[in-house]
Each structure stands twice: as C-alpha cells, then as structure tokens.
mmCIF file with all atom_site columns, C-alpha atoms in Angstrom:
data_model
loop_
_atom_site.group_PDB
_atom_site.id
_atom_site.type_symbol
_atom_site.label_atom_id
_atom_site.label_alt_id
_atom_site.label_comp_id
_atom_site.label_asym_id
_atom_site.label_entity_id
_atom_site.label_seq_id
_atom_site.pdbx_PDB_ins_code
_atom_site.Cartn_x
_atom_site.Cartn_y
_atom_site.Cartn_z
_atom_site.occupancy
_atom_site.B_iso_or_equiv
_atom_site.pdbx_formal_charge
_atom_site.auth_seq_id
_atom_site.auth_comp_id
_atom_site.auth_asym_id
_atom_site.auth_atom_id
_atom_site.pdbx_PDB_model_num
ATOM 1  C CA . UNK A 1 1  ? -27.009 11.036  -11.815 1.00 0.00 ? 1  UNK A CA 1
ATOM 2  C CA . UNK A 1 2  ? -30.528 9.221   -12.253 1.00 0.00 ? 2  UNK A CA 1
ATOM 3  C CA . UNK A 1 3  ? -31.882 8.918   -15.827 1.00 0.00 ? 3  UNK A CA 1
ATOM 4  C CA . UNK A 1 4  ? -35.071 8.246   -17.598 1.00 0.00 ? 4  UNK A CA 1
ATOM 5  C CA . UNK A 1 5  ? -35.556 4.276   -17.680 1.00 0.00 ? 5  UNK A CA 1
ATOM 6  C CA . UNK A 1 6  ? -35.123 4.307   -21.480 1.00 0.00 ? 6  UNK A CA 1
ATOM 7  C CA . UNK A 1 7  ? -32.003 6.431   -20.710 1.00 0.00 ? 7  UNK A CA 1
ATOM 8  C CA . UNK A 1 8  ? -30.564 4.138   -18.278 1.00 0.00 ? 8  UNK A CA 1
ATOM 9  C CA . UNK A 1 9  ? -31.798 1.462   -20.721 1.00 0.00 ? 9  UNK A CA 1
ATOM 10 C CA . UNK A 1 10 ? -29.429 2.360   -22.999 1.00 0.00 ? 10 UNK A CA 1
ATOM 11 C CA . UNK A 1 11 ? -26.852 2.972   -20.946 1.00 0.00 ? 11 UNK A CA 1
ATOM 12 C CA . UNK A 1 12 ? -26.716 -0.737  -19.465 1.00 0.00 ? 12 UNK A CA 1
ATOM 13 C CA . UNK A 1 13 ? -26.929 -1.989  -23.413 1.00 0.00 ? 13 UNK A CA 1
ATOM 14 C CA . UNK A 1 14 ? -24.122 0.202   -24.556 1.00 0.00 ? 14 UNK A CA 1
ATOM 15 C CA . UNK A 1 15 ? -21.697 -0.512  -21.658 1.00 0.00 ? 15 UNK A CA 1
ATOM 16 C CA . UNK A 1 16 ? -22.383 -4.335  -21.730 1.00 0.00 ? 16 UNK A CA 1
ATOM 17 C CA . UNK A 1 17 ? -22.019 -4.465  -24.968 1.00 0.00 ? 17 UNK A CA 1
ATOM 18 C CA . UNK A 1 18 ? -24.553 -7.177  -25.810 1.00 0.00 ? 18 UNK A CA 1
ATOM 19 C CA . UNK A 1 19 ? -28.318 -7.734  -25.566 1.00 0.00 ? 19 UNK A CA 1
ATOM 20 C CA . UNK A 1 20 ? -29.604 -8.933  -22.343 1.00 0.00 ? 20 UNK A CA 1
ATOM 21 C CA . UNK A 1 21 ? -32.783 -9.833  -20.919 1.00 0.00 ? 21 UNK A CA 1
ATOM 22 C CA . UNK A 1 22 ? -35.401 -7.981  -19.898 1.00 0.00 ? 22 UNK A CA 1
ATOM 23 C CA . UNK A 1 23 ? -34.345 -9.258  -16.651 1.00 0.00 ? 23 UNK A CA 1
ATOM 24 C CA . UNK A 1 24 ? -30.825 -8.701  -17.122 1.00 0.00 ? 24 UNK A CA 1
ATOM 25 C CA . UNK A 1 25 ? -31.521 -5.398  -17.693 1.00 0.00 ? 25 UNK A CA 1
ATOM 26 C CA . UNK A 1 26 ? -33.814 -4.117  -14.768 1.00 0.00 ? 26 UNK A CA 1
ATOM 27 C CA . UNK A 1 27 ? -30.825 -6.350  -12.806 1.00 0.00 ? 27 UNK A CA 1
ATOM 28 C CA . UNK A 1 28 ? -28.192 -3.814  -13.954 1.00 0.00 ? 28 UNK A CA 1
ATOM 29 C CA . UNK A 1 29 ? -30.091 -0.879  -13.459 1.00 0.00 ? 29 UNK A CA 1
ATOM 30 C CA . UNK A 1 30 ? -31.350 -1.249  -10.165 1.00 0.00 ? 30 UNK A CA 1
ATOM 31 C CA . UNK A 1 31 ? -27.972 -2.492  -9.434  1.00 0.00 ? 31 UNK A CA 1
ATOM 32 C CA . UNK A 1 32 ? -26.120 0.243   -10.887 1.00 0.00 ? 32 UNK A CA 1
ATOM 33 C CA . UNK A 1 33 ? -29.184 2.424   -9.277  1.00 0.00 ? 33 UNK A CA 1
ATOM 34 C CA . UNK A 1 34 ? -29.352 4.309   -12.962 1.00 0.00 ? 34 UNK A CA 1
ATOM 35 C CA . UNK A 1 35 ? -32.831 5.071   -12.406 1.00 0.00 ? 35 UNK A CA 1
ATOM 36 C CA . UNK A 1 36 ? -35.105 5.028   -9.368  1.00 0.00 ? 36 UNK A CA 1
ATOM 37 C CA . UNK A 1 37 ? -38.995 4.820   -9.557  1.00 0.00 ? 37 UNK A CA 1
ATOM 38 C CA . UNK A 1 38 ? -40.944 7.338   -7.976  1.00 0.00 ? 38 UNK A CA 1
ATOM 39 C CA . UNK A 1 39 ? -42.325 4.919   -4.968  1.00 0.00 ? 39 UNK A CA 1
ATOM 40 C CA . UNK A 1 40 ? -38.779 4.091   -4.265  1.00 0.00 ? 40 UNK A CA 1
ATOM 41 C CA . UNK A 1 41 ? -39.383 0.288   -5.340  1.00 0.00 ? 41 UNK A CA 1
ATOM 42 C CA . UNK A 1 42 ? -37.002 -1.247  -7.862  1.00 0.00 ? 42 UNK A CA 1
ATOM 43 C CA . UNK A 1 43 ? -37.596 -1.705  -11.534 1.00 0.00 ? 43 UNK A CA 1
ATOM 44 C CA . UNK A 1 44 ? -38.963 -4.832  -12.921 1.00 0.00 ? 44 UNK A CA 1
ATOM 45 C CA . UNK A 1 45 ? -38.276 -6.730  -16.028 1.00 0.00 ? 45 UNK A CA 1
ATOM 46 C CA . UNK A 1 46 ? -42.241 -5.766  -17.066 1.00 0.00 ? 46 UNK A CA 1
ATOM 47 C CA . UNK A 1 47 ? -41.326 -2.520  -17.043 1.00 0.00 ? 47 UNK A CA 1
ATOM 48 C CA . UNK A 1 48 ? -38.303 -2.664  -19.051 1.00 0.00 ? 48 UNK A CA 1
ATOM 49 C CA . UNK A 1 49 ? -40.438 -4.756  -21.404 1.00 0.00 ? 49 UNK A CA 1
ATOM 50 C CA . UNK A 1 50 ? -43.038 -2.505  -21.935 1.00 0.00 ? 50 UNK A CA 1
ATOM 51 C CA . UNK A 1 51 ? -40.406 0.483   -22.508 1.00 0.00 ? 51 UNK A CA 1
ATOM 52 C CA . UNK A 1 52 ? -39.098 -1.538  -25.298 1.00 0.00 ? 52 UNK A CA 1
ATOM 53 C CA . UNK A 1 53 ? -42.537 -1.522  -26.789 1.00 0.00 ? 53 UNK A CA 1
ATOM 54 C CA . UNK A 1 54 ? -43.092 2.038   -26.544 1.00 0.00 ? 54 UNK A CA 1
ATOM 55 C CA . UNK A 1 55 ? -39.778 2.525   -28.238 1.00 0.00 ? 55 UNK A CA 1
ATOM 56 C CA . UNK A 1 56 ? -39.122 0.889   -31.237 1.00 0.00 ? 56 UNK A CA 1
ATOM 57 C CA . UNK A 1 57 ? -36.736 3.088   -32.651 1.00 0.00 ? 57 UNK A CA 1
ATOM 58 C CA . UNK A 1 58 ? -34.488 2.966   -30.144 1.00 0.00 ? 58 UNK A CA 1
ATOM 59 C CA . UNK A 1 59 ? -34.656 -1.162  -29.161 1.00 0.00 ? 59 UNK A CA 1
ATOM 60 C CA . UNK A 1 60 ? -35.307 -4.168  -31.190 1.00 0.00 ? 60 UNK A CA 1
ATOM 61 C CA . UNK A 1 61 ? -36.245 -7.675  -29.368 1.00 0.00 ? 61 UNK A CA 1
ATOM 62 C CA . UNK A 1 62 ? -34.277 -10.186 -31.150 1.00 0.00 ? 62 UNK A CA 1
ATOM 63 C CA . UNK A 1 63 ? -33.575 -14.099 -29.571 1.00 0.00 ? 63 UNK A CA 1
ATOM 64 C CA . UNK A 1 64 ? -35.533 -12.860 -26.369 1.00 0.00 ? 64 UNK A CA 1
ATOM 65 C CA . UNK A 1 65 ? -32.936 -10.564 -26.333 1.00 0.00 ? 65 UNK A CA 1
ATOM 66 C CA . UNK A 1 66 ? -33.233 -6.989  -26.073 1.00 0.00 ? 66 UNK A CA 1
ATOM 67 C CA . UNK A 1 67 ? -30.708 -4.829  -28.255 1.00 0.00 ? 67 UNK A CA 1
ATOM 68 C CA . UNK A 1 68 ? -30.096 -0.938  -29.196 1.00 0.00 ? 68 UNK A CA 1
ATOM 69 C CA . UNK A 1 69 ? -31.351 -0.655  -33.148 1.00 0.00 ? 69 UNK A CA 1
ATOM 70 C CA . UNK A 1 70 ? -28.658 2.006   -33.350 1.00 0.00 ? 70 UNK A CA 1
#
C-alpha cells in the first residue's frame, strides 16, 4: 500500500521507534517503498524536511532529529 509522505513519515518513526534524520528517514521510506513520488524518482531528505515544516503538529525537530509530537 503507498501512503502520503507524512503518512509514511510516520510510519518509519513509529516502527523505529526513535527519531532519525531527515536522511534516515527518506532512507527507510524509499527503502521500504512506503511512498513513491509521482515522477517515479525517490524521496529526498529536503523533502522530508520541508514536510516536517508544514506539519508541526504532527513532528517536532529536536537534536537534528526528527520525532512524532504525539
């Protein structure tokens, strides 16, 4: 099943467990292939960035870390 990137964002956080990178993160979902971009061409840590900043309810940015605020 593919997922919005904040979706799959979430995902990846609660199965690891721990914060990770924004690096880390794009790593596990393009590994895990939890969500695909439209041009077929895998995510990038910018992109998981800038997700965080649109949704600051959801993550928090703590240590360079990203984390779920829930």
């Amino acid at each position: 099943m593919k997922m919005r990137l904040e979706d799959a964002m979430v995902y990846a956080l609660a199965a690891a467990g721990r914060g990770m990178t924004s690096e880390q993160l794009a790593e596990t979902i393009n590994r895990d292939r939890l969500h695909v971009r439209a041009d077929g061409k895998p995510v990038t840590g910018r992109q998981v960035y800038a997700a965080v900043c649109r949704n600051s309810t959801v993550f928090v940015k703590e240590g360079g870390r990203i984390l779920l605020a829930m």
